XYZ file of N, CA and C in Angstrom:
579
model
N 84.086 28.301 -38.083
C 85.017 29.237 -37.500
C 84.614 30.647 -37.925
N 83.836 31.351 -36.915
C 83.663 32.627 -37.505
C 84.164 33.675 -38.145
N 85.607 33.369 -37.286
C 86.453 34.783 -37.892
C 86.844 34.673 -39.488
N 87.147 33.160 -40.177
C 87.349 32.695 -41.545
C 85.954 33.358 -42.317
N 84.538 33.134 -41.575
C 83.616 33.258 -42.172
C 83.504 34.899 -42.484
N 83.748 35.555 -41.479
C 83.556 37.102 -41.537
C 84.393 37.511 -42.248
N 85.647 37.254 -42.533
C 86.694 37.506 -43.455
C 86.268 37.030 -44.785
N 85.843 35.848 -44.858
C 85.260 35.523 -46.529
C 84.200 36.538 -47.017
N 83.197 36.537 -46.055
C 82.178 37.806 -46.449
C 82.844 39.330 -46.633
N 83.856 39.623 -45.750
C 84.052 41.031 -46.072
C 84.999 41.134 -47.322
N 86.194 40.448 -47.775
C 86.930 40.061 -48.698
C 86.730 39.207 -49.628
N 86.320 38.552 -49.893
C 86.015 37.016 -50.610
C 84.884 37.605 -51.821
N 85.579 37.572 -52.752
C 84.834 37.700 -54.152
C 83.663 36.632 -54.434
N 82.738 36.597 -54.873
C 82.219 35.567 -55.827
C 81.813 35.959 -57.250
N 82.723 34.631 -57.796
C 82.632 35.475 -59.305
C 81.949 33.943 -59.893
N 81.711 34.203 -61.402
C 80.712 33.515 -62.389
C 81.338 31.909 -62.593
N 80.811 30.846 -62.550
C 81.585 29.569 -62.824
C 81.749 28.901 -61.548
N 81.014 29.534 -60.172
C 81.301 28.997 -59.119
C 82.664 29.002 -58.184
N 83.322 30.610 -58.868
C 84.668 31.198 -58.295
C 84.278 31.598 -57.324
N 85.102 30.996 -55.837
C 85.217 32.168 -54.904
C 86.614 32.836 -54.816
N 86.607 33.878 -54.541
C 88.062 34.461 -54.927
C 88.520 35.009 -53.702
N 89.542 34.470 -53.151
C 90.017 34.633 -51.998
C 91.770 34.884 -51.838
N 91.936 35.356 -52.632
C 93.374 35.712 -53.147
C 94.278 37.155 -52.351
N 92.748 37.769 -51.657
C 93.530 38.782 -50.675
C 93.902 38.419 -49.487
N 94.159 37.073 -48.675
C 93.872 36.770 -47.911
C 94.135 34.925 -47.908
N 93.839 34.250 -48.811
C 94.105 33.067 -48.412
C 95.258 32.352 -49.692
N 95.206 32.781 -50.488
C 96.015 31.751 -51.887
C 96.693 32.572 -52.976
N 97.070 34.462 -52.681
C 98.075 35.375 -53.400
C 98.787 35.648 -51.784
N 98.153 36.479 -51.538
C 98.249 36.980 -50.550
C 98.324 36.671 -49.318
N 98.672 36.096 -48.331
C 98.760 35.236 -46.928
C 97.986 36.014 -45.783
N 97.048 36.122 -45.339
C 97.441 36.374 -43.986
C 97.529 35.710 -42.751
N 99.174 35.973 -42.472
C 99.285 34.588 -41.280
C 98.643 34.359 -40.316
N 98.088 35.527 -39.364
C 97.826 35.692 -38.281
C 96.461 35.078 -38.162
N 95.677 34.961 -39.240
C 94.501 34.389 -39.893
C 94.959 32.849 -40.098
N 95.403 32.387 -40.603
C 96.057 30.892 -40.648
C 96.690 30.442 -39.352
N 97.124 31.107 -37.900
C 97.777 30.830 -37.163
C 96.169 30.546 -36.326
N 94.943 31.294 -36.613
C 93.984 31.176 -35.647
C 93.751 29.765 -36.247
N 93.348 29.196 -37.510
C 93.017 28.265 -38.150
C 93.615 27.186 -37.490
N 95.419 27.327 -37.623
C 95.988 26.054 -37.125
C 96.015 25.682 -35.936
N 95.854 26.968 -35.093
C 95.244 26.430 -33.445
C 93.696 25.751 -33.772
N 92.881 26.228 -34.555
C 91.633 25.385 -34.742
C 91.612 23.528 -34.917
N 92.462 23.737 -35.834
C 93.135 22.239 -36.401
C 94.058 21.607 -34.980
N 94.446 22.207 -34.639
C 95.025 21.498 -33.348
C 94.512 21.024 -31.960
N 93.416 21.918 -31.948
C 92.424 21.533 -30.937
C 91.395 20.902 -31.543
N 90.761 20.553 -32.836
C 89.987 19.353 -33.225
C 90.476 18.326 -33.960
N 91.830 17.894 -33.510
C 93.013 16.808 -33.874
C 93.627 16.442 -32.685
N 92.966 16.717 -31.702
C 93.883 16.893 -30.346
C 93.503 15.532 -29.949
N 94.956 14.935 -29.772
C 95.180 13.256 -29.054
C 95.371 12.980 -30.170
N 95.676 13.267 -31.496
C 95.870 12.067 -32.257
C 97.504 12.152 -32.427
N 98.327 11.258 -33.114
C 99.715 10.851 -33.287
C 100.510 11.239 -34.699
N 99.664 12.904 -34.574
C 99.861 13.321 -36.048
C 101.599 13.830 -35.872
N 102.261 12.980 -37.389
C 103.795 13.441 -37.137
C 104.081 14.189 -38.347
N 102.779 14.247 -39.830
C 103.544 15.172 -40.738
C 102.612 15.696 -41.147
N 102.785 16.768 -41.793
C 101.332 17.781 -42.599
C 101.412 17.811 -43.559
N 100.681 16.720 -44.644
C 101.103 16.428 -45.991
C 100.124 17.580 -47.068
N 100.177 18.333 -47.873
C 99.530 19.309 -48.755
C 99.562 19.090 -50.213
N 99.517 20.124 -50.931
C 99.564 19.984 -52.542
C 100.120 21.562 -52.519
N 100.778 21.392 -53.868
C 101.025 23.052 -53.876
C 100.433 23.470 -54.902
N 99.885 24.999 -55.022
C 100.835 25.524 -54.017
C 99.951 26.646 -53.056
N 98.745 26.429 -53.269
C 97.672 27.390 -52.785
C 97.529 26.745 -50.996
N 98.507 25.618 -50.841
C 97.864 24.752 -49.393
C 98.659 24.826 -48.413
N 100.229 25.336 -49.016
C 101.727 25.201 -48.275
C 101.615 26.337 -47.374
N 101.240 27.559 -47.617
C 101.884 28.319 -46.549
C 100.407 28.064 -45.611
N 99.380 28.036 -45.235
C 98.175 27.430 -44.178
C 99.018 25.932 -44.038
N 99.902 25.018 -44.361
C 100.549 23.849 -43.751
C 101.534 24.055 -42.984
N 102.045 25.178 -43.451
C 103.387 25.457 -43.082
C 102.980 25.903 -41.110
N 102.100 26.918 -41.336
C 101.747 27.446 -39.876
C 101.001 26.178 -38.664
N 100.173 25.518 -39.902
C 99.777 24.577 -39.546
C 100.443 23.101 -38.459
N 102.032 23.194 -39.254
C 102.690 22.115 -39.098
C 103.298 22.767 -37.929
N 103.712 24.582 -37.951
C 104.190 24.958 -36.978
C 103.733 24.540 -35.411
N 102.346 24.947 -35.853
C 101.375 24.501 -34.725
C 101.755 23.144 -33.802
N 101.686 22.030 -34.816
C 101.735 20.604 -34.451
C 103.033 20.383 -33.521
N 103.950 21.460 -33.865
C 105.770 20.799 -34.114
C 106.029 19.532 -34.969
N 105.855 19.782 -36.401
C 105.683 18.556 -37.270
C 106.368 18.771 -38.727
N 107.011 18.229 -39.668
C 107.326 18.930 -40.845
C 106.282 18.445 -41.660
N 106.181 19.830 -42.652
C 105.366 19.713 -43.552
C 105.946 19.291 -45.162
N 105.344 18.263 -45.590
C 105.512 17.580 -47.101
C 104.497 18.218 -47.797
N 104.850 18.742 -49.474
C 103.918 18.751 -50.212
C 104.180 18.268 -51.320
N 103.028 17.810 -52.028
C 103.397 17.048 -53.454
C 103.510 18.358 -54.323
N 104.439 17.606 -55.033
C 105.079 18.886 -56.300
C 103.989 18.135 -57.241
N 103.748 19.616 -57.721
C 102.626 19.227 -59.633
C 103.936 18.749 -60.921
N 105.146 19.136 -60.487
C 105.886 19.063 -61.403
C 107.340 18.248 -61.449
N 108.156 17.733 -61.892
C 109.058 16.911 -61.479
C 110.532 17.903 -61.988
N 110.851 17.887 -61.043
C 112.165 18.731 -61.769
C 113.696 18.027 -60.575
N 114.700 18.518 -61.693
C 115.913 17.717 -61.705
C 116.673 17.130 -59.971
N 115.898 18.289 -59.357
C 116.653 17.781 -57.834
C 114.978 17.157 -56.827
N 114.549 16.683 -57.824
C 113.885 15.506 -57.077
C 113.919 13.877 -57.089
N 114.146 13.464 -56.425
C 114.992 11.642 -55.949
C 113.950 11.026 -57.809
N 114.215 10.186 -58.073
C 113.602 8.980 -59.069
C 112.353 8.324 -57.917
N 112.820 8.010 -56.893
C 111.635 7.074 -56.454
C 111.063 8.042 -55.679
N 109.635 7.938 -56.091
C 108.506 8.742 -55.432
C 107.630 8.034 -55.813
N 106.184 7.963 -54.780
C 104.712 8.319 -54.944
C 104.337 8.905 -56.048
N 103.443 8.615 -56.951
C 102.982 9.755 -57.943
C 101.393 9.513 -57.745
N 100.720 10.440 -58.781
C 99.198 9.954 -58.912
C 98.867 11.306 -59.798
N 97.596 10.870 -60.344
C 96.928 12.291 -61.261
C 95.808 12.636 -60.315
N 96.051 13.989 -60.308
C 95.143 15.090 -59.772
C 94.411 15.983 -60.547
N 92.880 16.286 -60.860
C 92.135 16.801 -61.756
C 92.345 18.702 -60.840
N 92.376 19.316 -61.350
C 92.569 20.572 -60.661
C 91.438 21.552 -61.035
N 90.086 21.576 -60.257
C 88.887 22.735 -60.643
C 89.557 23.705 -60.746
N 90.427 24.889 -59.981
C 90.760 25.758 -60.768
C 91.083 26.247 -61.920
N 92.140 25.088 -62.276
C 92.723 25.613 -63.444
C 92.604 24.580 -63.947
N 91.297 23.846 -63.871
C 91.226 22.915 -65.418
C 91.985 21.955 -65.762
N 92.951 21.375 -65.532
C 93.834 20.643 -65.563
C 94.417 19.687 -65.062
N 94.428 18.594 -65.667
C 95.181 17.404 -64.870
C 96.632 17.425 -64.547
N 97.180 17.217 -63.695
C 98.134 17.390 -62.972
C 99.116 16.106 -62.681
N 100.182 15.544 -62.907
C 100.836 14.452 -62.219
C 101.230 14.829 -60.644
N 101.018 14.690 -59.586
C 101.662 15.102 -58.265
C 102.594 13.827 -57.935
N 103.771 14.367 -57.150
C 105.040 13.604 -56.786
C 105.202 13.998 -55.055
N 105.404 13.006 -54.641
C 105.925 13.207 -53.179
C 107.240 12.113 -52.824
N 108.312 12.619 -52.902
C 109.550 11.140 -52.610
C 108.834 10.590 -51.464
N 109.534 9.013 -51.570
C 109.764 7.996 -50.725
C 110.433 8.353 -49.282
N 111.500 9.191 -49.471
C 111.831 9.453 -48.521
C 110.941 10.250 -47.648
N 110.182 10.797 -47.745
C 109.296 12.074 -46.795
C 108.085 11.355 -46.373
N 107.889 10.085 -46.786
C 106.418 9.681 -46.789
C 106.323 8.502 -46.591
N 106.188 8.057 -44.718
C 106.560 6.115 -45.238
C 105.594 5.313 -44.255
N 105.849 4.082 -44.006
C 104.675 3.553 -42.949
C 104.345 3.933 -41.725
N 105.527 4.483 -41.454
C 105.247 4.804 -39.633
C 105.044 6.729 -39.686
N 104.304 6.764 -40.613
C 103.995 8.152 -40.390
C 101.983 8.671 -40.697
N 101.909 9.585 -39.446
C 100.215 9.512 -39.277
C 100.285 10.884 -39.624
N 99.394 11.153 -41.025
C 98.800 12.063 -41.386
C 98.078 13.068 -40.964
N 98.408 14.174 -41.191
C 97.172 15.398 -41.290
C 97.318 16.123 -42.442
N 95.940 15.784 -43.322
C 96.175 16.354 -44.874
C 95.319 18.016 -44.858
N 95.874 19.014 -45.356
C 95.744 20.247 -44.857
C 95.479 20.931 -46.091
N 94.756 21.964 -46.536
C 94.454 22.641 -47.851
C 93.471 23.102 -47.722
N 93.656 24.579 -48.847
C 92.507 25.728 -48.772
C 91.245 25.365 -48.932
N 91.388 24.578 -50.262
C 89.282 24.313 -50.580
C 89.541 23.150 -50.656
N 88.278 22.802 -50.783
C 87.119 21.601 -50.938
C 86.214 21.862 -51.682
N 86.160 21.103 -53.107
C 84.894 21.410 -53.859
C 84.302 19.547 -54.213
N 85.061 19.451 -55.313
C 85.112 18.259 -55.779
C 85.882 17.113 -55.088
N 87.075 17.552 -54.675
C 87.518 16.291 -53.611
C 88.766 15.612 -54.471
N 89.208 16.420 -55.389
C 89.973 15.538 -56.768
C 91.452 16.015 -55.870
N 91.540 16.374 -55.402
C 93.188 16.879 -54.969
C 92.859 16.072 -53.319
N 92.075 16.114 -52.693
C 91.979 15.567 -51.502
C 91.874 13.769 -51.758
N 91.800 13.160 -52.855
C 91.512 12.205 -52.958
C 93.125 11.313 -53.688
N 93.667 12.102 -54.443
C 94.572 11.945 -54.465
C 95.758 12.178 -53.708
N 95.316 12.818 -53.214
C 96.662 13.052 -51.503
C 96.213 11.789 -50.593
N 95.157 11.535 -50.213
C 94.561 9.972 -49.743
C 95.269 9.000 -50.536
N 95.759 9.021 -51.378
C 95.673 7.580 -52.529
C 97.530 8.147 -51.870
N 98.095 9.096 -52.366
C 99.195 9.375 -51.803
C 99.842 8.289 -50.820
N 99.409 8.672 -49.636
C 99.558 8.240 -48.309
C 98.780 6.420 -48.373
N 98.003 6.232 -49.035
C 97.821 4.983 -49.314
C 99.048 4.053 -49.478
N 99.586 4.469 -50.445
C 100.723 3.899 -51.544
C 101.904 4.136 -50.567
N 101.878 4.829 -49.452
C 103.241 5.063 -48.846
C 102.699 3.936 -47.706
N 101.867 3.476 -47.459
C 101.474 2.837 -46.167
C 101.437 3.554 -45.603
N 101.175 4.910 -45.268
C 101.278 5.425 -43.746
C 99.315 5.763 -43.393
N 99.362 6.400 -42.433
C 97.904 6.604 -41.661
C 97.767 8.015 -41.915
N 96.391 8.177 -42.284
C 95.833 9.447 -42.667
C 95.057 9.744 -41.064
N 95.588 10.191 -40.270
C 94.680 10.924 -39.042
C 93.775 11.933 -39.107
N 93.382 12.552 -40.216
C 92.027 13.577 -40.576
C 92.940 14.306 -41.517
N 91.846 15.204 -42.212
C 92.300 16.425 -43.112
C 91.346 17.717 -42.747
N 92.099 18.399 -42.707
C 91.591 19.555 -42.294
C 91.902 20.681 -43.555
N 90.147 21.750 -43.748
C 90.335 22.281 -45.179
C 89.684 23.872 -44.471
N 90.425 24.744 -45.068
C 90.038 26.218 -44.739
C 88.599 26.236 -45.455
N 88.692 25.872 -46.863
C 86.923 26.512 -46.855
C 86.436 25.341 -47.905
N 85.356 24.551 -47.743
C 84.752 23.262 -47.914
C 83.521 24.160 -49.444
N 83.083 24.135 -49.914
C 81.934 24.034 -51.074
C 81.091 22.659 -50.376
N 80.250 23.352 -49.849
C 79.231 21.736 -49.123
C 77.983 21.295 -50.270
N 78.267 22.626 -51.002
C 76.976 22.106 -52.139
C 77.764 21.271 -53.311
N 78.948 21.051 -53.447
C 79.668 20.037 -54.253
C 80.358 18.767 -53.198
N 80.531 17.660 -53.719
C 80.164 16.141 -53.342
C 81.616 16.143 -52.880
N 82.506 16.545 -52.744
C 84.111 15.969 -52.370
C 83.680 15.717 -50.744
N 83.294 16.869 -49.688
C 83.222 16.576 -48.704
C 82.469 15.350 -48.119
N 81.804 14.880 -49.161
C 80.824 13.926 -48.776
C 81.480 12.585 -49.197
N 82.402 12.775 -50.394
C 82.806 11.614 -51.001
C 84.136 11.061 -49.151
N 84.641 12.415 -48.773
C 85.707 11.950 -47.526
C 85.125 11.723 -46.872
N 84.059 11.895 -45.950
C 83.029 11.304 -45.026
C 83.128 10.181 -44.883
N 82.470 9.629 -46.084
C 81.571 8.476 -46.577
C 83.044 7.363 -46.238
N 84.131 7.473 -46.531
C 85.787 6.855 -46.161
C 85.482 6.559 -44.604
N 84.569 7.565 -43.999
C 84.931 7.564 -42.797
C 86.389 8.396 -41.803
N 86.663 9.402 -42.350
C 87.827 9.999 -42.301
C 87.478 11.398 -41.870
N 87.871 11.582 -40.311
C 87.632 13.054 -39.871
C 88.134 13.857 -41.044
N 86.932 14.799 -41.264
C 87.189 16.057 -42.050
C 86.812 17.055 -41.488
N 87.479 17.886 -40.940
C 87.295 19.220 -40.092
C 87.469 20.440 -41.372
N 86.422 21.008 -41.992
C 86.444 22.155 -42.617
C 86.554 23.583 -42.447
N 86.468 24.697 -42.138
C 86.506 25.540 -40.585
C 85.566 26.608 -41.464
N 84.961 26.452 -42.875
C 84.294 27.588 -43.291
C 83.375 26.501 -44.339
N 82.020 26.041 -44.016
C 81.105 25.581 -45.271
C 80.355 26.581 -45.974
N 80.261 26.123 -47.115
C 79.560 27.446 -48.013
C 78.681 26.719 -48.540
N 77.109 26.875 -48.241
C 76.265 25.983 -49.148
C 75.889 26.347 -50.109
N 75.887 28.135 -50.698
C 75.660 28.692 -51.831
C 76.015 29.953 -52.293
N 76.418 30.109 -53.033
C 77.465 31.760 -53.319
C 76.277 32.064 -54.590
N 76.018 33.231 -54.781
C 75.480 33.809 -55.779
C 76.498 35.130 -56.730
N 76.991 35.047 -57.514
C 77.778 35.948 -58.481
C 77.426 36.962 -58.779
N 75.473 36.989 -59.013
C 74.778 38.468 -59.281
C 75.109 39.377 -57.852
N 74.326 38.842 -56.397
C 74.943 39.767 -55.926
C 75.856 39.774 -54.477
N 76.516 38.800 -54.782
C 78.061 38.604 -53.971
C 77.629 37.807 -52.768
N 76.305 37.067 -52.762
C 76.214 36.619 -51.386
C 76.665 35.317 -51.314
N 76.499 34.939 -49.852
C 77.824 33.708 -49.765
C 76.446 33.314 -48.402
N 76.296 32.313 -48.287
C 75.852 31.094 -46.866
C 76.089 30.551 -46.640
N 76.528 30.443 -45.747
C 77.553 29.259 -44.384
C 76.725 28.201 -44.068
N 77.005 27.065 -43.743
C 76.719 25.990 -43.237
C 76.849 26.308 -41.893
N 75.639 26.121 -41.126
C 75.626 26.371 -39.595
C 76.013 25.392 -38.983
N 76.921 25.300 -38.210
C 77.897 24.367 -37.780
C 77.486 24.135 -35.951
């Protein structure tokens, strides 16, 4: 998707540790009108399937689900990292390893939001490692319902997650691949699509 790509290059930091920093624009900062082109993207390479919810992680994935789900006419679920007092006892859980911030994570999604007769579209900013996309899979596993593709704003193609969802056999529509970012001097290369 070019316009994601031209926007990562003109905005999109790359910093040391394999950071891309996209915080003016995709995960501080929103811009919708930019996520609204995305979720028409996602809607026209999901088109015909029997997608009824837009399941995410929070909290860098909710507002690109939210427009996303707008798109569909669909509600959007996201797993909470954290369990707090006005959430039901019975839920889904699973551990999520988090490259950003280092950290393992418990994620929760109730029973109620998540059940057999419901067909997936799993939605979120990156793709590096595949540890949050794999556990949102295991998610929807455990609920019985159908994962109909996941769709990710910007994929890391030189790290194995995208390859590990493939290999499932599971449409993965990415809309920005990056096969190599350099930190010395800010350059970024796209996967020619």
């Amino acid at each position: 998707m070019r316009i994601l790509e031209e926007r990562i290059r003109r905005d999109g930091i790359v910093r040391e540790g394999n950071v891309l920093k996209v915080d003016s624009f995709i995960n501080h900062q929103m811009d919708i009108e930019l996520f609204g082109e995305m979720a028409k993207e996602w809607k026209r390479l999901f088109a015909g399937k029997p997608i009824n919810k837009i399941l995410t992680i929070e909290a860098s994935g909710i507002g690109i689900a939210a427009i996303t789900a707008r798109e569909f006419g669909v509600p959007v679920v996201f797993a909470k990292k954290a369990k707090s007092i006005n959430l039901d006892d019975d839920n889904y859980t699973t551990k999520i390893q988090s490259f950003t911030h280092g950290k393992i994570y418990e994620v929760i999604v109730s029973k109620k939001f998540l059940s057999p007769e419901d067909h997936v579209l799993i939605i979120d900013d990156f793709l590096a490692n595949g540890c949050a996309l794999m556990g949102l899979l295991e998610l929807v596993d455990r609920a019985g319902a159908t994962v109909e593709g996941i769709g990710v704003a910007i994929e890391k193609g030189y790290q194995r997650g995208g390859d590990l969802i493939r290999e499932k056999g599971i449409q993965l529509e990415s809309l920005a691949i990056i096969e190599a970012m350099n930190a010395v001097d800010g350059s970024i290369v796209f996967r020619s699509m």
